[in-house]
mmCIF file of C-alpha atoms in Angstrom:
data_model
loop_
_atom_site.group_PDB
_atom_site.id
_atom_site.type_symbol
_atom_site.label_atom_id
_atom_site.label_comp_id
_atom_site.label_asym_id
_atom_site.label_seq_id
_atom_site.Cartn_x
_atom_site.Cartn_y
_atom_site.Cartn_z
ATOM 1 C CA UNK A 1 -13.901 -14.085 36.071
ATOM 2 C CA UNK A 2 -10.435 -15.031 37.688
ATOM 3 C CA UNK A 3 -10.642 -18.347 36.402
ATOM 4 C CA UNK A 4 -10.391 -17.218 33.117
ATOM 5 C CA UNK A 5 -7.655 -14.850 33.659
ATOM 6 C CA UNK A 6 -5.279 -17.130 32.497
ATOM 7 C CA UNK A 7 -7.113 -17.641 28.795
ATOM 8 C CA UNK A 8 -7.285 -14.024 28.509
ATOM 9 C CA UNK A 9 -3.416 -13.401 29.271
ATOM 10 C CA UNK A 10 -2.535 -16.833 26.921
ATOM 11 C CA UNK A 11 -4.972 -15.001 24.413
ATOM 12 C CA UNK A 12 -3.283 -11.672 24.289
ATOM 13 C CA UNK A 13 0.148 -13.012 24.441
ATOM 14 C CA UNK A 14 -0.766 -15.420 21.314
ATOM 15 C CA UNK A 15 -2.141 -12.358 19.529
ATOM 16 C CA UNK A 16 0.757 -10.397 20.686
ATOM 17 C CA UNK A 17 3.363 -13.013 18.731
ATOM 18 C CA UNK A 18 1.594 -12.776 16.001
ATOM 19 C CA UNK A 19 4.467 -12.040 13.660
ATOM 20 C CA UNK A 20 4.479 -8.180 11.955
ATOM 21 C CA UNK A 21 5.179 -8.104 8.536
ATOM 22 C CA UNK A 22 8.267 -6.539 8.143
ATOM 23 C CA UNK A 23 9.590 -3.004 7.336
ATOM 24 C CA UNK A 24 12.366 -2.460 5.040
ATOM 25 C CA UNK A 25 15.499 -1.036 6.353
ATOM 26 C CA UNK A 26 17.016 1.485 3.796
ATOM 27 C CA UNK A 27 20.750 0.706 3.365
ATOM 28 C CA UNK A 28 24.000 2.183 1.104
ATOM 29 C CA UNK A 29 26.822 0.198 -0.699
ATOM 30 C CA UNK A 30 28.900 -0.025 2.782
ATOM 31 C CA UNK A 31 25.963 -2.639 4.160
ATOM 32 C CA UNK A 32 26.469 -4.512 1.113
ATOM 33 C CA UNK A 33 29.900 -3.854 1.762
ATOM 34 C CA UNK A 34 29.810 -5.517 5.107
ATOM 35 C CA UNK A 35 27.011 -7.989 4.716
ATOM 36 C CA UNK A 36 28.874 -9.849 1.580
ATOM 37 C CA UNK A 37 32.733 -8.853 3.419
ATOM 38 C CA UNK A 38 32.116 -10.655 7.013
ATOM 39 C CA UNK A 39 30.930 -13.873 6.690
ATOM 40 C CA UNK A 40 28.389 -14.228 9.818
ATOM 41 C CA UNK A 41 28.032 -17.785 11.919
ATOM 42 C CA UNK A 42 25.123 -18.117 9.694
ATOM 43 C CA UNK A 43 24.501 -18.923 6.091
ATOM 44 C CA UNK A 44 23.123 -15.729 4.755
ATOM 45 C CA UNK A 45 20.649 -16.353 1.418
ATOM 46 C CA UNK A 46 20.044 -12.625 -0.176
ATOM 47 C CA UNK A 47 17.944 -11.878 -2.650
ATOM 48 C CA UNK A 48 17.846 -9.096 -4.893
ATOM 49 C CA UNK A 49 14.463 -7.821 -6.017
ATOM 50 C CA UNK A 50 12.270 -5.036 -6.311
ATOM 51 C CA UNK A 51 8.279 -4.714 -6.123
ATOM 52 C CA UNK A 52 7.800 -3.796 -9.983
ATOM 53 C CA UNK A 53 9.999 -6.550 -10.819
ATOM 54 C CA UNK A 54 7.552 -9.656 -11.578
ATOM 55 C CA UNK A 55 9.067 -12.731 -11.484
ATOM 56 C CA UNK A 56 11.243 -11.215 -8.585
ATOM 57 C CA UNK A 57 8.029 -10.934 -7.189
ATOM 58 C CA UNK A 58 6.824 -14.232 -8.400
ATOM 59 C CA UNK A 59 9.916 -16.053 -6.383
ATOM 60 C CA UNK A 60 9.384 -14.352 -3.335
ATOM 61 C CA UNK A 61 7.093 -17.237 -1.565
ATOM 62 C CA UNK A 62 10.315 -19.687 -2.250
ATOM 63 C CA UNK A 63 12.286 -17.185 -0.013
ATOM 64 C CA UNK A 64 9.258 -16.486 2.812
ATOM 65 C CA UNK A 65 9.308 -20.688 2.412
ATOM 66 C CA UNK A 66 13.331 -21.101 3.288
ATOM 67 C CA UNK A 67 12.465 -18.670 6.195
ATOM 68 C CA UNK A 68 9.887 -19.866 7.585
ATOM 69 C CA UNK A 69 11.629 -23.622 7.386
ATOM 70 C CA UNK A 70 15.087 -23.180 8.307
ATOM 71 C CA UNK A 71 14.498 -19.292 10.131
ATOM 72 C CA UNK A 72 16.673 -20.458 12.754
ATOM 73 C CA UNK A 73 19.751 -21.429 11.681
ATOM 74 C CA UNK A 74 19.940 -19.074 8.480
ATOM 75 C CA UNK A 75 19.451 -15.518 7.749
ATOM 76 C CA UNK A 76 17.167 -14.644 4.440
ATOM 77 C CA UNK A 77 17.374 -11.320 3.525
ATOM 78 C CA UNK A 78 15.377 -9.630 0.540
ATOM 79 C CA UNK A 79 17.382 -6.711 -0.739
ATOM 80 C CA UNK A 80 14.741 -4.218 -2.393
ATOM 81 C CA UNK A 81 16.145 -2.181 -5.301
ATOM 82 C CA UNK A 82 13.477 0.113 -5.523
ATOM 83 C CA UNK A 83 13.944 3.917 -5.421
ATOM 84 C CA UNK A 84 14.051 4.826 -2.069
ATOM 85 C CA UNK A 85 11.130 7.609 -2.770
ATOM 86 C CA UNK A 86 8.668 4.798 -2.966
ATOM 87 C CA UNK A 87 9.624 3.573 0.528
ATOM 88 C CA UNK A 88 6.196 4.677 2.087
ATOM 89 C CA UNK A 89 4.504 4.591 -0.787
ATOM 90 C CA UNK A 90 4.718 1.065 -2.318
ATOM 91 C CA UNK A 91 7.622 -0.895 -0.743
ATOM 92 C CA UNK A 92 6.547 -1.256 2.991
ATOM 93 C CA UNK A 93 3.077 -1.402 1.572
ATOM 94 C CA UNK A 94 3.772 -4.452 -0.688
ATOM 95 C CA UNK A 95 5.325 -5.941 2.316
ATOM 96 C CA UNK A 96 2.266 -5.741 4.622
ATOM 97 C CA UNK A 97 0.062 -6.584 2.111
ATOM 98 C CA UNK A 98 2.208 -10.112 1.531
ATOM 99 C CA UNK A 99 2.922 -10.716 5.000
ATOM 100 C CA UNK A 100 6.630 -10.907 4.374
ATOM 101 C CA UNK A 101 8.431 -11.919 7.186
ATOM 102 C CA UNK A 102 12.128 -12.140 6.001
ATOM 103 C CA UNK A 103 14.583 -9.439 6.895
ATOM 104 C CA UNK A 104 14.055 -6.661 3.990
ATOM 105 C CA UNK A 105 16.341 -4.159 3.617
ATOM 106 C CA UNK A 106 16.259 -1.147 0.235
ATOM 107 C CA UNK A 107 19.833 -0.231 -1.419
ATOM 108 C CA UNK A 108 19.661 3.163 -1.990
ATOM 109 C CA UNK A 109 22.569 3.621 -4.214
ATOM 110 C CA UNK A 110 22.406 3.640 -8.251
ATOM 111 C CA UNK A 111 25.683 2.697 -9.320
ATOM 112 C CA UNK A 112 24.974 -1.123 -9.485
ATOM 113 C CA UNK A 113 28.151 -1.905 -11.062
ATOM 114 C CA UNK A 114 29.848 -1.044 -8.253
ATOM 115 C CA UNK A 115 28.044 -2.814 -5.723
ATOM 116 C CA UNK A 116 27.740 -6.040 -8.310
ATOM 117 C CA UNK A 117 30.930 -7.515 -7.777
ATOM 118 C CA UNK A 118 30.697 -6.741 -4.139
ATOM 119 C CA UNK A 119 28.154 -9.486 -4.132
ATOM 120 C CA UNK A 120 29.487 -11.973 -6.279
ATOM 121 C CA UNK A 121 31.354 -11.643 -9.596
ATOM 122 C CA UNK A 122 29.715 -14.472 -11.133
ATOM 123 C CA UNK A 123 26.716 -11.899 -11.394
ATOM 124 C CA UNK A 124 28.835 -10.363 -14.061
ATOM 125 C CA UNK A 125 29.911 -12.959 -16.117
ATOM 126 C CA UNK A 126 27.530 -13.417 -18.153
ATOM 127 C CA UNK A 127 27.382 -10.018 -19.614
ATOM 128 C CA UNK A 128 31.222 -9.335 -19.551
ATOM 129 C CA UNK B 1 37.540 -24.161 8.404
ATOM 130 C CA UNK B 2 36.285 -20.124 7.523
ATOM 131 C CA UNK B 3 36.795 -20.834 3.722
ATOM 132 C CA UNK B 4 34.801 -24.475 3.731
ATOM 133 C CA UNK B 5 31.827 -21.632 5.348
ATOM 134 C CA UNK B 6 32.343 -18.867 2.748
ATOM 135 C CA UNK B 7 31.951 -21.752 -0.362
ATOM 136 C CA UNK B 8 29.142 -22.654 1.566
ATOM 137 C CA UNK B 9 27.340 -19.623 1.735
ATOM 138 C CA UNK B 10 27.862 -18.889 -1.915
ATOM 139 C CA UNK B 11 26.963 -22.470 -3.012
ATOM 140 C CA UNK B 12 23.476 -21.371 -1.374
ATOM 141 C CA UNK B 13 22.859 -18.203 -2.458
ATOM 142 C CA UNK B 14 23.523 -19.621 -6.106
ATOM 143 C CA UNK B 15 20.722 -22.644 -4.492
ATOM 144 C CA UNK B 16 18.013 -20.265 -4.076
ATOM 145 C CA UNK B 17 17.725 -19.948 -7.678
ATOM 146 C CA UNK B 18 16.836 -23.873 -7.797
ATOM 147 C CA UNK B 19 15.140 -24.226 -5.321
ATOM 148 C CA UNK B 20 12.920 -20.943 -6.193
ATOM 149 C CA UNK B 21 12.281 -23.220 -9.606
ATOM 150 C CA UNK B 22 10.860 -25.743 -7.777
ATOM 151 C CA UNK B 23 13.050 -28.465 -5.835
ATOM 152 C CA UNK B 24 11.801 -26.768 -2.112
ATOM 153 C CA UNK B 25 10.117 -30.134 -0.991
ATOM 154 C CA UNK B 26 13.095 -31.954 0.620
ATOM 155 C CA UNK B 27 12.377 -32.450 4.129
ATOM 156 C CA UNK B 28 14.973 -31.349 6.945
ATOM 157 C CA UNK B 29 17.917 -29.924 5.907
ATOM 158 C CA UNK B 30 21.148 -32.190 6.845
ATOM 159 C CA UNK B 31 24.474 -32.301 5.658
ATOM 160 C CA UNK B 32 23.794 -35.932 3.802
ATOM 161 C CA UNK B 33 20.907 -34.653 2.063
ATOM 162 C CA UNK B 34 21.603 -36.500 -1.469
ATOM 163 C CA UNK B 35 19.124 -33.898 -3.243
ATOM 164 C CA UNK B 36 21.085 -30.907 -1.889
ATOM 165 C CA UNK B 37 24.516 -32.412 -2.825
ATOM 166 C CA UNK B 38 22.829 -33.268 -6.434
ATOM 167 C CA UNK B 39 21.761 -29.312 -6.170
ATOM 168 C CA UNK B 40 25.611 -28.109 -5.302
ATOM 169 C CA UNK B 41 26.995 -30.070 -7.947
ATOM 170 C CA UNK B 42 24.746 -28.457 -10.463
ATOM 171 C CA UNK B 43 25.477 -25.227 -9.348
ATOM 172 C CA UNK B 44 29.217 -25.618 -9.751
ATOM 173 C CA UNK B 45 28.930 -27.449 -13.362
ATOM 174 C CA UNK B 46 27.150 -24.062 -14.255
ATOM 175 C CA UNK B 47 29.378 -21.993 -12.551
ATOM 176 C CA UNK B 48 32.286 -24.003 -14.395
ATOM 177 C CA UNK B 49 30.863 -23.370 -17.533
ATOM 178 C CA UNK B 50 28.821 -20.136 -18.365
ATOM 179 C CA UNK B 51 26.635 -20.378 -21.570
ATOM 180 C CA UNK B 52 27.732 -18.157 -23.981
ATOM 181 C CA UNK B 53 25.290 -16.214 -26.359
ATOM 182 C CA UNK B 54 25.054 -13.291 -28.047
ATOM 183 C CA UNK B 55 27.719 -11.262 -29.486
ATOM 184 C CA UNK B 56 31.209 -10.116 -28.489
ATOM 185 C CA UNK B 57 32.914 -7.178 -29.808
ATOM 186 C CA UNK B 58 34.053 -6.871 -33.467
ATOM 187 C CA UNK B 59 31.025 -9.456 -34.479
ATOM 188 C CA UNK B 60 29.400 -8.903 -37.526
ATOM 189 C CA UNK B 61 25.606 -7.524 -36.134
ATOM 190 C CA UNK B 62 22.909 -9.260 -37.968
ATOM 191 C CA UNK B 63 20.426 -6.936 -40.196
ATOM 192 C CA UNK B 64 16.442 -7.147 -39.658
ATOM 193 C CA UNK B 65 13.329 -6.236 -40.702
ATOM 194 C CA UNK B 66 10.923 -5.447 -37.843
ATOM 195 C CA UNK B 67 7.517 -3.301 -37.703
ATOM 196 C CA UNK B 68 8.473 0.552 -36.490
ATOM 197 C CA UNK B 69 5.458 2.512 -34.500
ATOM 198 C CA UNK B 70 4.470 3.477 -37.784
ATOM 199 C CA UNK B 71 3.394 0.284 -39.196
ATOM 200 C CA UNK B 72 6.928 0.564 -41.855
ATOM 201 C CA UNK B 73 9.192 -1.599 -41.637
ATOM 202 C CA UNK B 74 12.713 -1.087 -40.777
ATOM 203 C CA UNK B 75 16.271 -2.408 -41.375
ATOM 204 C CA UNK B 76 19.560 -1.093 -41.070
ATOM 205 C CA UNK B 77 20.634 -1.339 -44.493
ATOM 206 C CA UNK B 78 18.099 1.597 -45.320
ATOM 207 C CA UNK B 79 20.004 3.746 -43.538
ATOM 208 C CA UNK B 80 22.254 4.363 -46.764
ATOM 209 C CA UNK B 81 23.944 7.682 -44.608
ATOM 210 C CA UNK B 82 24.834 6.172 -41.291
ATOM 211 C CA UNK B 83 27.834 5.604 -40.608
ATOM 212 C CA UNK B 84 26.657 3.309 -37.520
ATOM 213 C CA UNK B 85 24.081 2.654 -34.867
ATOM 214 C CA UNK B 86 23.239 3.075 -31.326
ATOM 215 C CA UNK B 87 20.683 -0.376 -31.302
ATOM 216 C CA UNK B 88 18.826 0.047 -27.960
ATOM 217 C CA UNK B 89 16.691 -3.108 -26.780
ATOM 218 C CA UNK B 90 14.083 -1.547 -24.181
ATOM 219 C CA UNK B 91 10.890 -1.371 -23.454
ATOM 220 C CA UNK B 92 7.675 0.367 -21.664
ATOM 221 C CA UNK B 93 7.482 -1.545 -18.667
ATOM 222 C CA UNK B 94 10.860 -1.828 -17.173
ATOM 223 C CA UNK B 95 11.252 1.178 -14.835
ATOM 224 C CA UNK B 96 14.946 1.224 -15.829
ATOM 225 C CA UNK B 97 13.673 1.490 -19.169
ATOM 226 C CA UNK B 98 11.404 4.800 -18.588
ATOM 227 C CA UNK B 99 14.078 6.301 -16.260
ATOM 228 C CA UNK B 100 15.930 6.216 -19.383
ATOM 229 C CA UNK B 101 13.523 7.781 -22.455
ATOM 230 C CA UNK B 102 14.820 11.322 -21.808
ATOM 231 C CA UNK B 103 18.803 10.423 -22.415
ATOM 232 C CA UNK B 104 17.997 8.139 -24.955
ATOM 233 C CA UNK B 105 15.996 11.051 -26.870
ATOM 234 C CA UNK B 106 18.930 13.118 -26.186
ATOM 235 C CA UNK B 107 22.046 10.522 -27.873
ATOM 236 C CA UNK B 108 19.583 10.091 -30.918
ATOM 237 C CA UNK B 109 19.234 14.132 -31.287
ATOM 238 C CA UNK B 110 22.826 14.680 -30.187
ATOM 239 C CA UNK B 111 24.354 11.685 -32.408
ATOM 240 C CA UNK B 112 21.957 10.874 -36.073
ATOM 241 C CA UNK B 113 23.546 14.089 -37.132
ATOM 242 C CA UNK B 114 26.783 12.619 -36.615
ATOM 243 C CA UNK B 115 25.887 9.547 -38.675
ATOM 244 C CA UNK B 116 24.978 7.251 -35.406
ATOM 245 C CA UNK B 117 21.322 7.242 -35.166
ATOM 246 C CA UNK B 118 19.409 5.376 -32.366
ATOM 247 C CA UNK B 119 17.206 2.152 -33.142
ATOM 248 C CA UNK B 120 15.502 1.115 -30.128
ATOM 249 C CA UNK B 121 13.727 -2.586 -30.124
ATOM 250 C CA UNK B 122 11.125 -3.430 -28.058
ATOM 251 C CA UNK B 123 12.477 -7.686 -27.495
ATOM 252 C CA UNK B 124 9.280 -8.461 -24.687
ATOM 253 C CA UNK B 125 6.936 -10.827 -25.102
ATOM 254 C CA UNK B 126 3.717 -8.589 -24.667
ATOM 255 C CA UNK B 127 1.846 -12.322 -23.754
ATOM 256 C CA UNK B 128 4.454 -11.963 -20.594
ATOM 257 C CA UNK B 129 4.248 -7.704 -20.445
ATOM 258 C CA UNK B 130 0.919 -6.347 -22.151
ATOM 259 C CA UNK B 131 2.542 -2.964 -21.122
ATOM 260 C CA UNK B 132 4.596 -3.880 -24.172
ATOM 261 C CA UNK B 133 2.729 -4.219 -26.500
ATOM 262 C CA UNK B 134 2.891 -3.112 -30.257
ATOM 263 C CA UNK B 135 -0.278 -0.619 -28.997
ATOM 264 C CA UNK B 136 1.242 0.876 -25.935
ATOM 265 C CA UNK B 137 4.492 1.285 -27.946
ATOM 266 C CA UNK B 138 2.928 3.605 -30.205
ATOM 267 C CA UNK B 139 1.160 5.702 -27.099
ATOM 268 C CA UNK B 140 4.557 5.474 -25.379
ATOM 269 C CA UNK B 141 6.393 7.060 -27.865
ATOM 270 C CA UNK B 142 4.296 9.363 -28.728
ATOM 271 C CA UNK B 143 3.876 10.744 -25.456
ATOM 272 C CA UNK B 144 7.400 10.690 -24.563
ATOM 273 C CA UNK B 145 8.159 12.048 -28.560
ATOM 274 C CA UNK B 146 10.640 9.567 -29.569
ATOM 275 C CA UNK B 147 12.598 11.059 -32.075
ATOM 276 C CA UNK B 148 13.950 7.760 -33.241
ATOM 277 C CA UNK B 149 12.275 4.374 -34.366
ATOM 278 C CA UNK B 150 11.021 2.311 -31.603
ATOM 279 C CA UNK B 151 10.543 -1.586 -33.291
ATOM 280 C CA UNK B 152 8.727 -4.002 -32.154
ATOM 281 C CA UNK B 153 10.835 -7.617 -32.275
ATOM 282 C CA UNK B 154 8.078 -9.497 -33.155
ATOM 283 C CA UNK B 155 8.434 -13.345 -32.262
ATOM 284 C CA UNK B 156 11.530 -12.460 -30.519
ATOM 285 C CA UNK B 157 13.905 -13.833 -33.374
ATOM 286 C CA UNK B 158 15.865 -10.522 -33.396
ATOM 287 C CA UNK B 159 16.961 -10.188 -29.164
ATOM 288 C CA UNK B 160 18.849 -13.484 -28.803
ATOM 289 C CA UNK B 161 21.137 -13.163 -31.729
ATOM 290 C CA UNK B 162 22.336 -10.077 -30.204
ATOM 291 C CA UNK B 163 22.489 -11.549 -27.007
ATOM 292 C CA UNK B 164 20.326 -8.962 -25.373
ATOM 293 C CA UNK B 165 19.488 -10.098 -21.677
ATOM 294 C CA UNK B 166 18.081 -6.813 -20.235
ATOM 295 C CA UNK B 167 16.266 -3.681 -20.723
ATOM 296 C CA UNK B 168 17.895 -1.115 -21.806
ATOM 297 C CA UNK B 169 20.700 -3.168 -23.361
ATOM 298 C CA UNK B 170 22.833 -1.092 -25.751
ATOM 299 C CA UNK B 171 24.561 -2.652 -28.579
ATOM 300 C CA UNK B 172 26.734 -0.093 -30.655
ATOM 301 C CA UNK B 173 27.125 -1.067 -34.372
ATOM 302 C CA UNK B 174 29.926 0.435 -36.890
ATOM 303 C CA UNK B 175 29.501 0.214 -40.499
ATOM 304 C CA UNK B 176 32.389 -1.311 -42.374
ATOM 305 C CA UNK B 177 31.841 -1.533 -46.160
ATOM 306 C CA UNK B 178 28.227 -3.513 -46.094
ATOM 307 C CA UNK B 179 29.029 -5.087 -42.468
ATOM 308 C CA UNK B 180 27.662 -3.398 -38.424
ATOM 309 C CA UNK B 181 30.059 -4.481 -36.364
ATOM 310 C CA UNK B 182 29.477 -4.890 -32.741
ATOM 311 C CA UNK B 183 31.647 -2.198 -30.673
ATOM 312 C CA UNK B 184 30.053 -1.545 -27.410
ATOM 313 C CA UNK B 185 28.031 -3.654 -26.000
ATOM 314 C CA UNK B 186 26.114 -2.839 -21.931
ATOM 315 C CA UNK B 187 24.544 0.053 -20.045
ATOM 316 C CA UNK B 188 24.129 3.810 -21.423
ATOM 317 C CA UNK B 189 25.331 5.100 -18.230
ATOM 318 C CA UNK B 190 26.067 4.124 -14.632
ATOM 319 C CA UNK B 191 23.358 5.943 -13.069
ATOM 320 C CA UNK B 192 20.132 5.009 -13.994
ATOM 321 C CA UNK B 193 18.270 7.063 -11.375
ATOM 322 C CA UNK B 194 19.995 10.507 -11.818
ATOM 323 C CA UNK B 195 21.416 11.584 -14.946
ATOM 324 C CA UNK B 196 22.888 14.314 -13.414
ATOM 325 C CA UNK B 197 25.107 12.451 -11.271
ATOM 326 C CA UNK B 198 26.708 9.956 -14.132
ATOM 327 C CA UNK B 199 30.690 9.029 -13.301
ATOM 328 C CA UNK B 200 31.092 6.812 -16.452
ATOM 329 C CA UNK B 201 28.772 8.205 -19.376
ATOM 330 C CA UNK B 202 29.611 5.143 -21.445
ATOM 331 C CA UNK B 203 27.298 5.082 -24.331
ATOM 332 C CA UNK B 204 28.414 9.237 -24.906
ATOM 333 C CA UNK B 205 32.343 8.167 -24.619
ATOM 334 C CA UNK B 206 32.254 4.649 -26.746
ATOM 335 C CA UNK B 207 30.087 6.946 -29.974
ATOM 336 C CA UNK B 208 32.024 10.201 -29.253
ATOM 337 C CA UNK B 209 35.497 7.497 -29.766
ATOM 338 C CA UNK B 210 34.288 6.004 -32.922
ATOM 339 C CA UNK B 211 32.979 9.201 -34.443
ATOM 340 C CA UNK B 212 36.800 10.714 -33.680
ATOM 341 C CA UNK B 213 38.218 7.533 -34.956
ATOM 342 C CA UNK B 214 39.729 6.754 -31.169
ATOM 343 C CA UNK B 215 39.736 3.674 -29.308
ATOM 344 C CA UNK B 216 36.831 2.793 -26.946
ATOM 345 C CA UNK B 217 38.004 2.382 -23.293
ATOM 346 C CA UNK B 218 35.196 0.172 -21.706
ATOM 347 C CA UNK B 219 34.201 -1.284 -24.595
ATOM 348 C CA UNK B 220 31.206 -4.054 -22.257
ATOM 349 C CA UNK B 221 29.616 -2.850 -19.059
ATOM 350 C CA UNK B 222 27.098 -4.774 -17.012
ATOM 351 C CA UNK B 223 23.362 -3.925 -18.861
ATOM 352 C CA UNK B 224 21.197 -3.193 -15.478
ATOM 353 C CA UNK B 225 17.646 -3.611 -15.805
ATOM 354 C CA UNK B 226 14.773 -5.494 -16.451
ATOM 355 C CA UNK B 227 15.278 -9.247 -17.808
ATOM 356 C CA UNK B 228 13.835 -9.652 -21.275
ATOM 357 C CA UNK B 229 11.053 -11.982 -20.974
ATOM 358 C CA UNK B 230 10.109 -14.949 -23.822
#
């Protein structure tokens, strides 16, 4: 039994690395503020989506893909715009059921046109 | 040095859209990477120069003819007592879109007395959305009780002369002598979640202008919402 104490310890700390899925982290205009504002050591790639949103949805495995490839020397985070009452109910579901292993965080704020240009005011241009 | 990292990071966030369509099979990622610089450059020629579509304010709208939830057709030059039109392009699927039914129920009862009646368009491509479909529009609006016509742009001829890129997308016409011309074009409101906690109501202020004969203040606002799909 001893001698395979060591398969059973490399077994349960393999199982234990297993990476979660991740939960999303429910966040207001002054994260945007500060994630856009303060330019970190590393290149940040954020995505804005939402779970009802198809070809948001559709694009996501190009994201999980950067992540998994470069994960350590930039930061991909998914930026859910759904309404924050379907946290529990459909976001951190969808994200379990995917396997999604970028950084997700949910903007809980409606007033998109102020936290557009925060971002980047290209996202405006076309429209204005 | 800090600015040479802030270009960077924005040349790839504006990447992710390229690679998302397809280019994500270049091996490591260095510096020298030919594909990536190829990539970069793109991204700045579009940057450089934005497509423009659609119209601007003071265009001429263009007229139609497109099937109402009623199986009659519809264009604006039936509407011999209007004195303009609040054209809505939205649709059943878009949550945006259904967060919006009640307000948009409320302009057309508050405003087709006032000459501006609401024409909403279903643009989608029910091949892309069978939610929109020319069947679920008529269940949709009958459930919700649209009070106004709810068309169905079928073959999607009528969305890209307008330039409509989301749902809802407003586009508020004024008639002059045989003529809509374009005057608002963007978002009903600010708030899409809560209509109760609006700041800039802008739909409400560009009509209530027009009807008093006053200028419109924000006459384009960013349309947020679902992206019309061909």
């Amino acid at each position: 039994m001893k001698k395979y104490f060591p398969f059973i310890l490399l077994l349960i700390i393999t199982a234990c690395s297993k990476p979660e899925p991740q939960k999303a982290v429910v966040i207001g205009i002054e994260d945007i503020a500060s994630l856009t504002g303060d330019y970190p050591e590393k290149i940040q790639v954020i995505n804005f989506w939402a779970t009802w949103c198809k070809p948001c949805v559709d694009e996501l495995p190009a994201f999980e893909k950067l992540k998994a490839t470069y994960g350590d020397q930039i930061d991909v985070i998914l930026i859910s715009l759904d309404d924050v009452e379907n946290l529990e109910t459909k976001v951190n579901p969808f994200l379990e059921k995917h396997n999604i292993q970028s950084q997700v965080k949910l903007l809980d704020y409606p007033y998109a046109a102020e936290y557009i240009p925060m971002v980047d005011t290209h996202w405006m241009e076309p429209f204005l | 040095m800090k600015t040479l990292k802030i270009l960077t990071a924005v040349a790839v966030v504006a990447l992710v859209g390229i690679l998302a369509s397809g280019i994500l099979n270049f091996g490591t990622m260095t510096k020298e990477d030919p594909e990536i610089e190829s990539a970069i450059n793109d991204v700045q020629l579009n940057e450089q120069a934005p497509i423009k579509k659609g119209y601007e304010i003071g265009d001429k709208a263009t007229d139609f003819s497109l099937m109402n939830i009623d199986g009659k057709m519809i264009s604006l030059k039936d509407y011999d007592n209007a004195k303009g039109f609040i054209v809505i392009f939205t649709c059943n699927h878009c949550p945006y879109s259904v967060a919006y039914e009640d307000r948009i129920i409320a302009l057309d009862k508050e405003f087709k007395e006032q000459g501006y009646p609401v024409i909403a368009i279903n643009p989608n491509n029910p091949e892309a959305y069978p939610e929109d479909s020319y069947d679920n529009m008529k269940i949709r609006a009958k459930e919700k009780g649209f009070t106004f016509p709810y068309l169905f742009d079928a073959g999607q001829k009528i969305y890209p002369q307008y330039g409509a890129t989301k749902t809802p997308h407003v586009f508020l016409l004024q008639k002059e002598g045989t003529s809509n011309i374009v005057k608002y074009i963007g978002a009903i409101d600010d708030n899409h979640k809560d209509a109760n906690a609006i700041k800039n109501d802008y739909l409400r202020d560009a009509v209530t202008n027009l009807i008093k004969g006053q200028e419109i203040k924000m006459t384009k606002t960013v349309a947020i919402g679902c992206s019309i799909k061909s």
